[in-house]
PDB file of C-alpha atoms and ligand atoms in Angstrom:
ATOM      1  CA  MET P 412     -63.790  -7.958  61.087  1.00 38.00           C
ATOM      2  CA  THR P 413     -60.740  -9.973  59.738  1.00 39.00           C
ATOM      3  CA  GLN P 414     -57.670  -8.065  58.175  1.00 41.00           C
ATOM      4  CA  GLY P 415     -58.212  -7.085  54.599  1.00 42.00           C
ATOM      5  CA  PRO P 416     -55.162  -8.021  51.956  1.00 42.00           C
ATOM      6  CA  GLN P 417     -54.160  -4.496  52.001  1.00 42.00           C
ATOM      7  CA  GLU P 418     -53.881  -4.230  55.839  1.00 43.00           C
ATOM      8  CA  ALA P 419     -51.126  -6.829  55.611  1.00 41.00           C
ATOM      9  CA  HIS P 420     -48.716  -5.290  53.426  1.00 43.00           C
ATOM     10  CA  SER P 421     -48.390  -1.958  55.364  1.00 47.00           C
ATOM     11  CA  GLY P 422     -45.327  -0.932  54.557  1.00 53.00           C
ATOM     12  CA  THR P 423     -46.619   0.659  50.961  1.00 74.00           C
ATOM     13  CA  ALA P 424     -50.096   0.874  50.887  1.00 92.00           C
ATOM     14  CA  SER P 425     -51.840   4.311  51.197  1.00 97.00           C
ATOM     15  CA  VAL P 426     -53.122   5.992  54.448  1.00 98.00           C
ATOM     16  CA  LEU P 427     -55.542   8.960  54.706  1.00 98.00           C
ATOM     17  CA  GLY P 428     -55.149  11.283  57.163  1.00 98.00           C
ATOM     18  CA  LEU P 429     -58.294  13.556  58.425  1.00 98.00           C
ATOM     19  CA  ASP P 430     -56.965  16.839  59.991  1.00 97.00           C
ATOM     20  CA  LEU P 431     -60.388  18.024  61.440  1.00 96.00           C
ATOM     21  CA  GLY P 432     -60.002  21.818  61.877  1.00 93.00           C
ATOM     22  CA  GLY P 433     -62.631  24.511  63.390  1.00 89.00           C
ATOM     23  CA  THR P 434     -63.338  25.902  59.285  1.00 90.00           C
ATOM     24  CA  SER P 435     -61.780  23.042  57.635  1.00 95.00           C
ATOM     25  CA  ILE P 436     -60.858  19.767  56.832  1.00 97.00           C
ATOM     26  CA  LYS P 437     -57.886  18.813  55.621  1.00 97.00           C
ATOM     27  CA  TRP P 438     -56.677  15.497  54.652  1.00 98.00           C
ATOM     28  CA  VAL P 439     -54.067  13.555  52.562  1.00 98.00           C
ATOM     29  CA  THR P 440     -52.923  10.203  51.513  1.00 98.00           C
ATOM     30  CA  LEU P 441     -49.760   9.561  52.640  1.00 97.00           C
ATOM     31  CA  VAL P 442     -47.365   6.560  50.760  1.00 97.00           C
ATOM     32  CA  ASP P 443     -44.195   5.321  52.732  1.00 94.00           C
ATOM     33  CA  GLY P 444     -44.137   9.029  53.729  1.00 93.00           C
ATOM     34  CA  GLN P 445     -44.787  10.442  50.504  1.00 95.00           C
ATOM     35  CA  VAL P 446     -47.623  12.678  50.164  1.00 97.00           C
ATOM     36  CA  ILE P 447     -49.668  11.414  47.186  1.00 97.00           C
ATOM     37  CA  ARG P 448     -53.202  13.398  47.117  1.00 97.00           C
ATOM     38  CA  LYS P 449     -54.390  15.972  49.579  1.00 97.00           C
ATOM     39  CA  GLY P 450     -57.464  18.062  49.473  1.00 98.00           C
ATOM     40  CA  ARG P 451     -59.830  19.720  51.924  1.00 97.00           C
ATOM     41  CA  VAL P 452     -63.683  20.515  52.277  1.00 98.00           C
ATOM     42  CA  PRO P 453     -65.132  22.984  54.852  1.00 97.00           C
ATOM     43  CA  THR P 454     -66.135  22.002  58.461  1.00 96.00           C
ATOM     44  CA  PRO P 455     -69.847  21.648  59.112  1.00 96.00           C
ATOM     45  CA  ASP P 456     -71.076  23.664  61.707  1.00 93.00           C
ATOM     46  CA  THR P 457     -74.466  21.726  61.911  1.00 94.00           C
ATOM     47  CA  GLY P 458     -73.425  19.381  64.449  1.00 93.00           C
ATOM     48  CA  VAL P 459     -71.566  15.790  65.095  1.00 96.00           C
ATOM     49  CA  ASP P 460     -73.980  13.967  62.296  1.00 96.00           C
ATOM     50  CA  ASP P 461     -72.333  16.275  59.724  1.00 97.00           C
ATOM     51  CA  VAL P 462     -69.075  16.343  60.627  1.00 97.00           C
ATOM     52  CA  LEU P 463     -68.805  12.818  60.644  1.00 97.00           C
ATOM     53  CA  ARG P 464     -70.467  12.399  56.909  1.00 98.00           C
ATOM     54  CA  ALA P 465     -67.845  15.334  55.988  1.00 98.00           C
ATOM     55  CA  LEU P 466     -65.247  12.707  57.235  1.00 98.00           C
ATOM     56  CA  ALA P 467     -66.953   9.806  55.909  1.00 98.00           C
ATOM     57  CA  GLY P 468     -67.293  11.847  52.767  1.00 98.00           C
ATOM     58  CA  VAL P 469     -63.396  12.613  52.151  1.00 98.00           C
ATOM     59  CA  ALA P 470     -62.519   8.660  52.738  1.00 98.00           C
ATOM     60  CA  ALA P 471     -65.470   7.454  50.134  1.00 98.00           C
ATOM     61  CA  GLU P 472     -63.074   9.476  47.617  1.00 97.00           C
ATOM     62  CA  VAL P 473     -60.297   7.826  48.837  1.00 96.00           C
ATOM     63  CA  PRO P 474     -61.130   4.333  48.565  1.00 96.00           C
ATOM     64  CA  GLU P 475     -57.228   3.145  48.027  1.00 96.00           C
ATOM     65  CA  ALA P 476     -56.165   4.019  51.557  1.00 97.00           C
ATOM     66  CA  ARG P 477     -56.413   1.090  54.220  1.00 97.00           C
ATOM     67  CA  ALA P 478     -56.169   3.046  57.086  1.00 98.00           C
ATOM     68  CA  ILE P 479     -57.714   6.425  58.232  1.00 98.00           C
ATOM     69  CA  GLY P 480     -56.451   8.152  61.024  1.00 98.00           C
ATOM     70  CA  VAL P 481     -58.216  11.237  62.565  1.00 98.00           C
ATOM     71  CA  ALA P 482     -56.280  14.585  64.005  1.00 97.00           C
ATOM     72  CA  ALA P 483     -58.700  16.819  66.517  1.00 96.00           C
ATOM     73  CA  ALA P 484     -58.109  19.561  68.970  1.00 92.00           C
ATOM     74  CA  GLY P 485     -59.034  18.517  72.785  1.00 89.00           C
ATOM     75  CA  ALA P 486     -59.019  15.510  74.734  1.00 88.00           C
ATOM     76  CA  LEU P 487     -59.922  12.103  73.603  1.00 92.00           C
ATOM     77  CA  ASP P 488     -59.748   8.464  74.535  1.00 93.00           C
ATOM     78  CA  PRO P 489     -58.372   5.972  71.806  1.00 92.00           C
ATOM     79  CA  VAL P 490     -59.065   3.059  73.711  1.00 91.00           C
ATOM     80  CA  ALA P 491     -62.939   4.415  73.756  1.00 92.00           C
ATOM     81  CA  GLY P 492     -62.661   5.624  70.275  1.00 94.00           C
ATOM     82  CA  ARG P 493     -63.949   9.081  71.393  1.00 95.00           C
ATOM     83  CA  LEU P 494     -63.346  12.438  71.285  1.00 94.00           C
ATOM     84  CA  LEU P 495     -64.109  14.026  74.779  1.00 91.00           C
ATOM     85  CA  VAL P 496     -63.783  17.285  74.208  1.00 88.00           C
ATOM     86  CA  VAL P 497     -63.712  19.816  70.723  1.00 89.00           C
ATOM     87  CA  PRO P 498     -63.011  22.683  71.294  1.00 85.00           C
ATOM     88  CA  ASN P 499     -63.153  24.454  67.773  1.00 85.00           C
ATOM     89  CA  ILE P 500     -66.622  22.371  66.751  1.00 91.00           C
ATOM     90  CA  ALA P 501     -69.915  22.616  68.446  1.00 90.00           C
ATOM     91  CA  GLY P 502     -71.541  19.402  69.248  1.00 91.00           C
ATOM     92  CA  ASP P 503     -72.235  16.958  71.774  1.00 91.00           C
ATOM     93  CA  TRP P 504     -69.065  14.726  70.999  1.00 94.00           C
ATOM     94  CA  ALA P 505     -68.851  12.875  74.212  1.00 93.00           C
ATOM     95  CA  THR P 506     -71.837  10.896  73.637  1.00 94.00           C
ATOM     96  CA  ARG P 507     -70.764   9.675  70.456  1.00 95.00           C
ATOM     97  CA  ALA P 508     -68.444   6.902  69.557  1.00 95.00           C
ATOM     98  CA  VAL P 509     -66.758   8.691  66.617  1.00 96.00           C
ATOM     99  CA  GLY P 510     -64.059   5.913  66.254  1.00 97.00           C
ATOM    100  CA  ALA P 511     -66.730   3.379  65.574  1.00 97.00           C
ATOM    101  CA  GLU P 512     -69.013   5.224  63.557  1.00 97.00           C
ATOM    102  CA  LEU P 513     -66.232   6.323  61.393  1.00 98.00           C
ATOM    103  CA  ALA P 514     -65.038   2.546  61.025  1.00 97.00           C
ATOM    104  CA  GLU P 515     -68.654   1.418  60.090  1.00 97.00           C
ATOM    105  CA  ALA P 516     -69.041   4.758  57.608  1.00 97.00           C
ATOM    106  CA  THR P 517     -65.962   3.771  56.177  1.00 97.00           C
ATOM    107  CA  GLY P 518     -65.110   0.019  56.080  1.00 97.00           C
ATOM    108  CA  ARG P 519     -61.628   1.234  57.220  1.00 97.00           C
ATOM    109  CA  PRO P 520     -59.976   1.454  60.718  1.00 97.00           C
ATOM    110  CA  VAL P 521     -59.867   4.308  62.623  1.00 98.00           C
ATOM    111  CA  HIS P 522     -56.806   5.658  64.905  1.00 97.00           C
ATOM    112  CA  LEU P 523     -58.067   8.835  66.852  1.00 96.00           C
ATOM    113  CA  ALA P 524     -55.160  11.521  67.647  1.00 95.00           C
ATOM    114  CA  ASN P 525     -54.693  14.945  69.288  1.00 94.00           C
ATOM    115  CA  ASP P 526     -54.093  17.189  66.612  1.00 95.00           C
ATOM    116  CA  ALA P 527     -50.499  18.815  68.347  1.00 96.00           C
ATOM    117  CA  ARG P 528     -49.376  15.098  68.997  1.00 96.00           C
ATOM    118  CA  ALA P 529     -50.484  14.078  65.303  1.00 97.00           C
ATOM    119  CA  PHE P 530     -48.742  17.000  63.960  1.00 97.00           C
ATOM    120  CA  ALA P 531     -45.621  16.036  66.230  1.00 98.00           C
ATOM    121  CA  TYR P 532     -45.725  12.657  64.981  1.00 98.00           C
ATOM    122  CA  GLY P 533     -45.651  13.533  61.590  1.00 97.00           C
ATOM    123  CA  GLN P 534     -42.871  15.931  62.158  1.00 98.00           C
ATOM    124  CA  LEU P 535     -40.796  13.211  64.116  1.00 97.00           C
ATOM    125  CA  ARG P 536     -41.088  10.621  60.994  1.00 96.00           C
ATOM    126  CA  HIS P 537     -41.143  12.668  58.207  1.00 95.00           C
ATOM    127  CA  GLY P 538     -40.345  16.118  58.786  1.00 96.00           C
ATOM    128  CA  GLU P 539     -37.951  18.579  61.076  1.00 97.00           C
ATOM    129  CA  ALA P 540     -37.500  16.330  63.516  1.00 98.00           C
ATOM    130  CA  ALA P 541     -36.729  13.453  61.313  1.00 96.00           C
ATOM    131  CA  GLY P 542     -34.089  11.403  62.912  1.00 95.00           C
ATOM    132  CA  ALA P 543     -33.686  13.147  65.910  1.00 97.00           C
ATOM    133  CA  ALA P 544     -33.995  11.231  69.798  1.00 97.00           C
ATOM    134  CA  ASP P 545     -35.291  14.050  71.697  1.00 98.00           C
ATOM    135  CA  ALA P 546     -37.539  16.932  70.417  1.00 98.00           C
ATOM    136  CA  ILE P 547     -40.254  19.485  71.321  1.00 98.00           C
ATOM    137  CA  PHE P 548     -43.140  20.583  69.219  1.00 98.00           C
ATOM    138  CA  VAL P 549     -45.284  23.277  69.587  1.00 98.00           C
ATOM    139  CA  THR P 550     -48.667  24.010  67.450  1.00 96.00           C
ATOM    140  CA  LEU P 551     -48.895  27.993  67.989  1.00 95.00           C
ATOM    141  CA  GLY P 552     -52.347  28.886  66.716  1.00 92.00           C
ATOM    142  CA  THR P 553     -55.436  29.903  68.427  1.00 90.00           C
ATOM    143  CA  GLY P 554     -54.828  28.139  71.097  1.00 92.00           C
ATOM    144  CA  ILE P 555     -51.132  26.438  71.990  1.00 95.00           C
ATOM    145  CA  GLY P 556     -50.589  22.777  71.664  1.00 95.00           C
ATOM    146  CA  GLY P 557     -47.657  20.405  72.098  1.00 96.00           C
ATOM    147  CA  ALA P 558     -45.850  16.806  72.317  1.00 97.00           C
ATOM    148  CA  ILE P 559     -42.523  15.715  73.767  1.00 97.00           C
ATOM    149  CA  ALA P 560     -40.401  12.773  71.955  1.00 97.00           C
ATOM    150  CA  SER P 561     -37.893  11.088  73.512  1.00 96.00           C
ATOM    151  CA  ASP P 562     -35.674   8.186  72.230  1.00 95.00           C
ATOM    152  CA  GLY P 563     -37.062   8.838  69.214  1.00 95.00           C
ATOM    153  CA  GLU P 564     -40.960   8.129  70.860  1.00 96.00           C
ATOM    154  CA  LEU P 565     -43.164  10.285  71.318  1.00 96.00           C
ATOM    155  CA  ARG P 566     -44.259  10.487  74.877  1.00 95.00           C
ATOM    156  CA  MET P 567     -47.735  11.567  76.470  1.00 92.00           C
ATOM    157  CA  GLY P 568     -47.968  10.500  79.570  1.00 92.00           C
ATOM    158  CA  ARG P 569     -50.161   9.195  82.023  1.00 90.00           C
ATOM    159  CA  ALA P 570     -53.743   8.591  80.116  1.00 85.00           C
ATOM    160  CA  ARG P 571     -51.902   9.909  76.957  1.00 87.00           C
ATOM    161  CA  ARG P 572     -53.060  13.470  77.925  1.00 87.00           C
ATOM    162  CA  GLY P 573     -49.551  14.850  78.081  1.00 92.00           C
ATOM    163  CA  GLY P 574     -48.026  17.691  75.838  1.00 94.00           C
ATOM    164  CA  GLU P 575     -50.375  20.740  76.997  1.00 94.00           C
ATOM    165  CA  ILE P 576     -47.260  22.875  76.769  1.00 96.00           C
ATOM    166  CA  GLY P 577     -49.806  25.558  75.968  1.00 96.00           C
ATOM    167  CA  HIS P 578     -51.271  25.149  79.766  1.00 95.00           C
ATOM    168  CA  MET P 579     -47.755  25.667  81.527  1.00 97.00           C
ATOM    169  CA  PRO P 580     -47.837  28.578  83.871  1.00 97.00           C
ATOM    170  CA  VAL P 581     -45.924  31.595  82.509  1.00 96.00           C
ATOM    171  CA  GLU P 582     -48.157  34.513  84.545  1.00 96.00           C
ATOM    172  CA  PRO P 583     -49.842  32.637  87.293  1.00 94.00           C
ATOM    173  CA  LEU P 584     -50.136  35.415  89.833  1.00 94.00           C
ATOM    174  CA  ASP P 585     -51.683  37.973  87.931  1.00 94.00           C
ATOM    175  CA  GLY P 586     -52.074  36.777  84.169  1.00 95.00           C
ATOM    176  CA  ARG P 587     -55.188  36.733  82.416  1.00 97.00           C
ATOM    177  CA  LYS P 588     -58.070  33.843  82.723  1.00 96.00           C
ATOM    178  CA  CYS P 589     -57.461  30.846  80.045  1.00 94.00           C
ATOM    179  CA  GLY P 590     -60.132  28.544  78.858  1.00 88.00           C
ATOM    180  CA  CYS P 591     -59.111  25.602  80.284  1.00 88.00           C
ATOM    181  CA  GLY P 592     -59.588  27.524  84.079  1.00 92.00           C
ATOM    182  CA  SER P 593     -56.575  28.702  85.018  1.00 95.00           C
ATOM    183  CA  ILE P 594     -54.493  31.978  85.035  1.00 97.00           C
ATOM    184  CA  GLY P 595     -51.543  33.159  83.218  1.00 97.00           C
ATOM    185  CA  CYS P 596     -51.588  30.117  80.970  1.00 97.00           C
ATOM    186  CA  LEU P 597     -48.658  30.393  77.955  1.00 98.00           C
ATOM    187  CA  GLU P 598     -51.847  30.692  75.384  1.00 96.00           C
ATOM    188  CA  THR P 599     -53.395  33.324  77.032  1.00 97.00           C
ATOM    189  CA  ILE P 600     -49.980  35.508  76.420  1.00 97.00           C
ATOM    190  CA  ALA P 601     -48.971  33.749  73.418  1.00 97.00           C
ATOM    191  CA  GLY P 602     -51.776  32.098  71.393  1.00 96.00           C
ATOM    192  CA  GLY P 603     -53.520  33.481  68.546  1.00 95.00           C
ATOM    193  CA  ARG P 604     -56.788  34.133  70.249  1.00 95.00           C
ATOM    194  CA  ALA P 605     -54.668  35.800  72.957  1.00 97.00           C
ATOM    195  CA  LEU P 606     -52.890  38.127  70.595  1.00 97.00           C
ATOM    196  CA  SER P 607     -56.350  38.822  68.827  1.00 97.00           C
ATOM    197  CA  GLU P 608     -57.843  39.823  72.225  1.00 98.00           C
ATOM    198  CA  LEU P 609     -54.620  41.645  73.741  1.00 98.00           C
ATOM    199  CA  GLY P 610     -54.928  43.624  70.059  1.00 98.00           C
ATOM    200  CA  ALA P 611     -59.051  44.192  70.191  1.00 98.00           C
ATOM    201  CA  ASP P 612     -57.957  45.999  73.791  1.00 98.00           C
ATOM    202  CA  LEU P 613     -55.666  48.396  72.156  1.00 98.00           C
ATOM    203  CA  VAL P 614     -58.011  49.404  69.539  1.00 98.00           C
ATOM    204  CA  ARG P 615     -60.845  49.845  71.927  1.00 98.00           C
ATOM    205  CA  THR P 616     -58.575  52.251  74.148  1.00 98.00           C
ATOM    206  CA  GLY P 617     -57.138  54.358  71.348  1.00 98.00           C
ATOM    207  CA  ALA P 618     -53.720  52.753  72.734  1.00 98.00           C
ATOM    208  CA  ALA P 619     -52.457  51.843  69.387  1.00 98.00           C
ATOM    209  CA  PRO P 620     -53.312  53.878  66.211  1.00 98.00           C
ATOM    210  CA  ALA P 621     -51.407  51.963  63.679  1.00 98.00           C
ATOM    211  CA  LEU P 622     -53.492  49.075  64.419  1.00 98.00           C
ATOM    212  CA  ALA P 623     -56.730  50.926  64.663  1.00 98.00           C
ATOM    213  CA  ALA P 624     -56.349  52.220  61.066  1.00 98.00           C
ATOM    214  CA  ALA P 625     -55.100  49.111  59.657  1.00 98.00           C
ATOM    215  CA  VAL P 626     -58.481  47.200  60.863  1.00 98.00           C
ATOM    216  CA  GLY P 627     -60.764  49.899  59.875  1.00 98.00           C
ATOM    217  CA  GLY P 628     -61.274  50.881  63.523  1.00 97.00           C
ATOM    218  CA  ARG P 629     -63.137  47.544  64.182  1.00 98.00           C
ATOM    219  CA  PRO P 630     -62.006  45.783  67.520  1.00 98.00           C
ATOM    220  CA  ASP P 631     -63.318  42.200  66.316  1.00 97.00           C
ATOM    221  CA  ALA P 632     -61.240  42.310  63.194  1.00 98.00           C
ATOM    222  CA  VAL P 633     -57.594  42.432  64.596  1.00 98.00           C
ATOM    223  CA  GLU P 634     -55.894  39.060  63.423  1.00 97.00           C
ATOM    224  CA  PRO P 635     -52.556  37.760  65.455  1.00 96.00           C
ATOM    225  CA  ALA P 636     -50.654  38.876  62.111  1.00 96.00           C
ATOM    226  CA  ASP P 637     -51.599  42.373  62.563  1.00 97.00           C
ATOM    227  CA  VAL P 638     -49.998  42.810  65.837  1.00 98.00           C
ATOM    228  CA  VAL P 639     -47.470  40.757  64.609  1.00 97.00           C
ATOM    229  CA  ARG P 640     -46.916  43.073  61.570  1.00 97.00           C
ATOM    230  CA  LEU P 641     -47.233  46.171  63.432  1.00 98.00           C
ATOM    231  CA  ALA P 642     -45.254  45.304  66.173  1.00 97.00           C
ATOM    232  CA  ASP P 643     -41.600  47.788  65.001  1.00 96.00           C
ATOM    233  CA  VAL P 644     -43.903  50.541  64.430  1.00 97.00           C
ATOM    234  CA  GLU P 645     -46.704  50.415  66.954  1.00 98.00           C
ATOM    235  CA  PRO P 646     -44.840  50.314  70.222  1.00 98.00           C
ATOM    236  CA  ALA P 647     -47.996  48.524  71.897  1.00 98.00           C
ATOM    237  CA  CYS P 648     -47.785  46.398  69.619  1.00 98.00           C
ATOM    238  CA  GLY P 649     -44.248  45.652  70.320  1.00 98.00           C
ATOM    239  CA  ARG P 650     -45.218  45.167  74.034  1.00 98.00           C
ATOM    240  CA  LEU P 651     -47.410  42.541  73.055  1.00 98.00           C
ATOM    241  CA  VAL P 652     -44.847  40.646  70.948  1.00 98.00           C
ATOM    242  CA  ALA P 653     -42.143  40.881  73.658  1.00 98.00           C
ATOM    243  CA  ARG P 654     -44.327  39.787  76.113  1.00 97.00           C
ATOM    244  CA  ALA P 655     -45.842  36.683  74.241  1.00 98.00           C
ATOM    245  CA  GLY P 656     -41.871  36.078  73.316  1.00 98.00           C
ATOM    246  CA  HIS P 657     -40.809  36.328  76.355  1.00 98.00           C
ATOM    247  CA  ALA P 658     -43.760  33.870  77.988  1.00 98.00           C
ATOM    248  CA  LEU P 659     -42.506  31.508  75.087  1.00 98.00           C
ATOM    249  CA  GLY P 660     -38.996  31.910  76.136  1.00 98.00           C
ATOM    250  CA  VAL P 661     -39.757  30.973  79.126  1.00 97.00           C
ATOM    251  CA  ALA P 662     -41.677  27.716  78.579  1.00 98.00           C
ATOM    252  CA  LEU P 663     -39.357  26.323  76.136  1.00 98.00           C
ATOM    253  CA  ALA P 664     -36.418  26.821  78.085  1.00 98.00           C
ATOM    254  CA  SER P 665     -38.012  25.346  80.806  1.00 97.00           C
ATOM    255  CA  LEU P 666     -39.089  22.426  78.711  1.00 98.00           C
ATOM    256  CA  THR P 667     -35.043  22.619  77.504  1.00 98.00           C
ATOM    257  CA  ASN P 668     -33.702  22.552  81.126  1.00 98.00           C
ATOM    258  CA  ALA P 669     -35.932  19.566  82.023  1.00 97.00           C
ATOM    259  CA  LEU P 670     -35.533  17.373  78.268  1.00 97.00           C
ATOM    260  CA  ALA P 671     -32.513  18.751  76.622  1.00 97.00           C
ATOM    261  CA  PRO P 672     -33.967  18.091  73.038  1.00 98.00           C
ATOM    262  CA  GLU P 673     -32.173  18.500  69.872  1.00 98.00           C
ATOM    263  CA  VAL P 674     -34.792  20.194  68.095  1.00 98.00           C
ATOM    264  CA  ILE P 675     -37.772  22.227  68.857  1.00 98.00           C
ATOM    265  CA  VAL P 676     -40.396  22.312  65.967  1.00 98.00           C
ATOM    266  CA  VAL P 677     -42.374  25.350  65.967  1.00 97.00           C
ATOM    267  CA  GLY P 678     -45.777  24.684  63.807  1.00 96.00           C
ATOM    268  CA  GLY P 679     -49.700  26.126  63.265  1.00 93.00           C
ATOM    269  CA  GLY P 680     -51.330  29.138  62.015  1.00 89.00           C
ATOM    270  CA  VAL P 681     -49.291  31.585  63.789  1.00 91.00           C
ATOM    271  CA  ALA P 682     -45.504  30.089  63.462  1.00 91.00           C
ATOM    272  CA  ALA P 683     -45.542  32.840  60.530  1.00 91.00           C
ATOM    273  CA  GLY P 684     -45.040  34.977  63.216  1.00 92.00           C
ATOM    274  CA  LEU P 685     -41.908  33.363  64.820  1.00 95.00           C
ATOM    275  CA  PRO P 686     -39.427  35.610  63.596  1.00 95.00           C
ATOM    276  CA  ALA P 687     -40.754  38.498  65.433  1.00 97.00           C
ATOM    277  CA  PHE P 688     -40.955  36.550  68.658  1.00 97.00           C
ATOM    278  CA  ARG P 689     -37.158  35.157  68.106  1.00 97.00           C
ATOM    279  CA  PRO P 690     -35.068  37.794  69.386  1.00 98.00           C
ATOM    280  CA  TYR P 691     -37.291  37.539  72.884  1.00 98.00           C
ATOM    281  CA  ILE P 692     -37.758  33.679  72.976  1.00 98.00           C
ATOM    282  CA  ASP P 693     -33.618  33.649  72.452  1.00 97.00           C
ATOM    283  CA  GLU P 694     -32.343  35.819  74.780  1.00 97.00           C
ATOM    284  CA  ILE P 695     -34.428  33.678  77.524  1.00 97.00           C
ATOM    285  CA  MET P 696     -32.964  30.512  76.139  1.00 97.00           C
ATOM    286  CA  SER P 697     -29.261  32.196  76.362  1.00 96.00           C
ATOM    287  CA  ARG P 698     -29.685  33.169  79.925  1.00 96.00           C
ATOM    288  CA  TYR P 699     -31.426  29.949  81.585  1.00 96.00           C
ATOM    289  CA  THR P 700     -30.073  27.037  79.436  1.00 95.00           C
ATOM    290  CA  VAL P 701     -26.496  27.006  80.481  1.00 94.00           C
ATOM    291  CA  LEU P 702     -26.061  23.490  81.442  1.00 96.00           C
ATOM    292  CA  VAL P 703     -27.642  21.894  78.768  1.00 97.00           C
ATOM    293  CA  GLU P 704     -27.022  22.358  74.990  1.00 95.00           C
ATOM    294  CA  THR P 705     -29.581  24.891  73.221  1.00 94.00           C
ATOM    295  CA  PRO P 706     -31.494  23.248  70.936  1.00 97.00           C
ATOM    296  CA  ARG P 707     -32.055  24.058  67.328  1.00 97.00           C
ATOM    297  CA  ILE P 708     -35.289  25.651  66.692  1.00 97.00           C
ATOM    298  CA  ALA P 709     -37.022  24.998  63.054  1.00 97.00           C
ATOM    299  CA  THR P 710     -40.277  25.811  62.033  1.00 96.00           C
ATOM    300  CA  ALA P 711     -42.858  23.777  59.817  1.00 96.00           C
ATOM    301  CA  MET P 712     -45.201  25.888  57.722  1.00 92.00           C
ATOM    302  CA  ASP P 713     -47.088  23.523  55.626  1.00 93.00           C
ATOM    303  CA  GLY P 714     -50.639  24.008  56.553  1.00 93.00           C
ATOM    304  CA  TYR P 715     -50.875  20.459  55.930  1.00 97.00           C
ATOM    305  CA  ALA P 716     -48.494  18.976  58.647  1.00 97.00           C
ATOM    306  CA  GLY P 717     -51.360  17.850  60.817  1.00 97.00           C
ATOM    307  CA  ALA P 718     -53.167  15.799  58.216  1.00 98.00           C
ATOM    308  CA  VAL P 719     -49.845  14.100  57.527  1.00 98.00           C
ATOM    309  CA  GLY P 720     -49.128  13.220  60.820  1.00 98.00           C
ATOM    310  CA  ALA P 721     -52.685  11.941  61.232  1.00 98.00           C
ATOM    311  CA  ALA P 722     -51.877   9.612  58.456  1.00 98.00           C
ATOM    312  CA  ALA P 723     -48.180   8.804  59.463  1.00 97.00           C
ATOM    313  CA  TRP P 724     -50.465   7.797  62.491  1.00 97.00           C
ATOM    314  CA  ALA P 725     -52.685   5.431  60.679  1.00 97.00           C
ATOM    315  CA  ALA P 726     -49.453   3.834  58.884  1.00 96.00           C
ATOM    316  CA  ASP P 727     -48.120   2.637  61.888  1.00 95.00           C
ATOM    317  CA  PRO P 728     -49.616   4.294  65.200  1.00 94.00           C
ATOM    318  CA  PRO P 729     -46.542   5.355  67.926  1.00 93.00           C
ATOM    319  CA  ALA P 730     -45.568   2.731  70.351  1.00 88.00           C
ATOM    320  CA  GLY P 731     -47.709   1.496  72.877  1.00 88.00           C
ATOM    321  CA  TYR P 732     -50.948   3.617  71.676  1.00 92.00           C
ATOM    322  CA  PRO P 733     -53.904   1.635  71.656  1.00 91.00           C
ATOM    323  CA  ALA P 734     -55.034  -0.255  68.709  1.00 92.00           C
ATOM    324  CA  PRO P 735     -57.482   1.142  66.344  1.00 94.00           C
ATOM    325  CA  ILE P 736     -61.027   1.127  66.151  1.00 95.00           C
ATOM    326  CA  ARG P 737     -62.747  -1.505  63.977  1.00 93.00           C
ATOM    327  CA  ALA P 738     -66.570  -1.475  62.700  1.00 88.00           C
ATOM    328  CA  GLY P 739     -68.486  -2.924  65.310  1.00 77.00           C
ATOM    329  CA  ARG P 740     -66.833  -1.717  68.292  1.00 64.00           C
ATOM    330  CA  ARG P 741     -68.288   0.744  70.672  1.00 63.00           C
TER     331      ARG P 741
HETATM  332 ZN1  LIG K 873     -54.973  26.885  80.613  1.00 52.99          ZN
END
């Protein structure tokens, strides 16, 4: 496929970012770092074909975009243009040439990126870390993702799989089991799913009457925000928030000692609870970051931040990242 006339003018042309989430596909178009259009459609739960059709359907509504970035949770192979594991969307993803199929369906080059790394790239280019040379990014959602920038560039490490902050061990000996197979990973204590599950246990055992009342006695109805909101009035919830905050503090202090970032940017659906975690994070940070400067901690609460990052990726991918997938490449 030859380069279209629009692709030659990469600076000012529109690009499309698609953030493929478990419940919705959020999208934005970006021109020169500015969001021009945005929207969301439900993520089909009826298999890979329907998800790809939904993604291509958005692209068809945005014919002005010269390139497409797709951010998805899990592991991916950007060279082959394949999503290897998509933990939040059922389907046999690894067998599909997602990049090539989307490039063929849309007629435009497709960049695949991990969602946490895409969030980070958007924040590095156009958000809270703009202008920073060294930064750490954390996405607090159902799980916990992350990314690292140094010298103004994203650093993804070997096979571009690095940045898995959620799987740093913080309770390795007696912690909870993680979806990754290990024990005591950060996200088993501070992730949204963990807070829901731990809160549900409190409701079941009668250890948190105020929480039980808030969810009508239904353990399965506990949301992370319920646990955070009741931390001051329900001691058992307060202990969960303290444990999560300390765990986040341990992970962030360890990263800060290793990398000396200027800023730590926290986003994701559970980031609204950050003020409740902050005293515990700050306590650990101040105790354990003695030889390096304490970084600023910023929040990025825009729900479209992942889509903005995917679009920024499509506009100008991180240094050294593989070329986008074009039609005909399987
Ligand atoms: Zn893990």
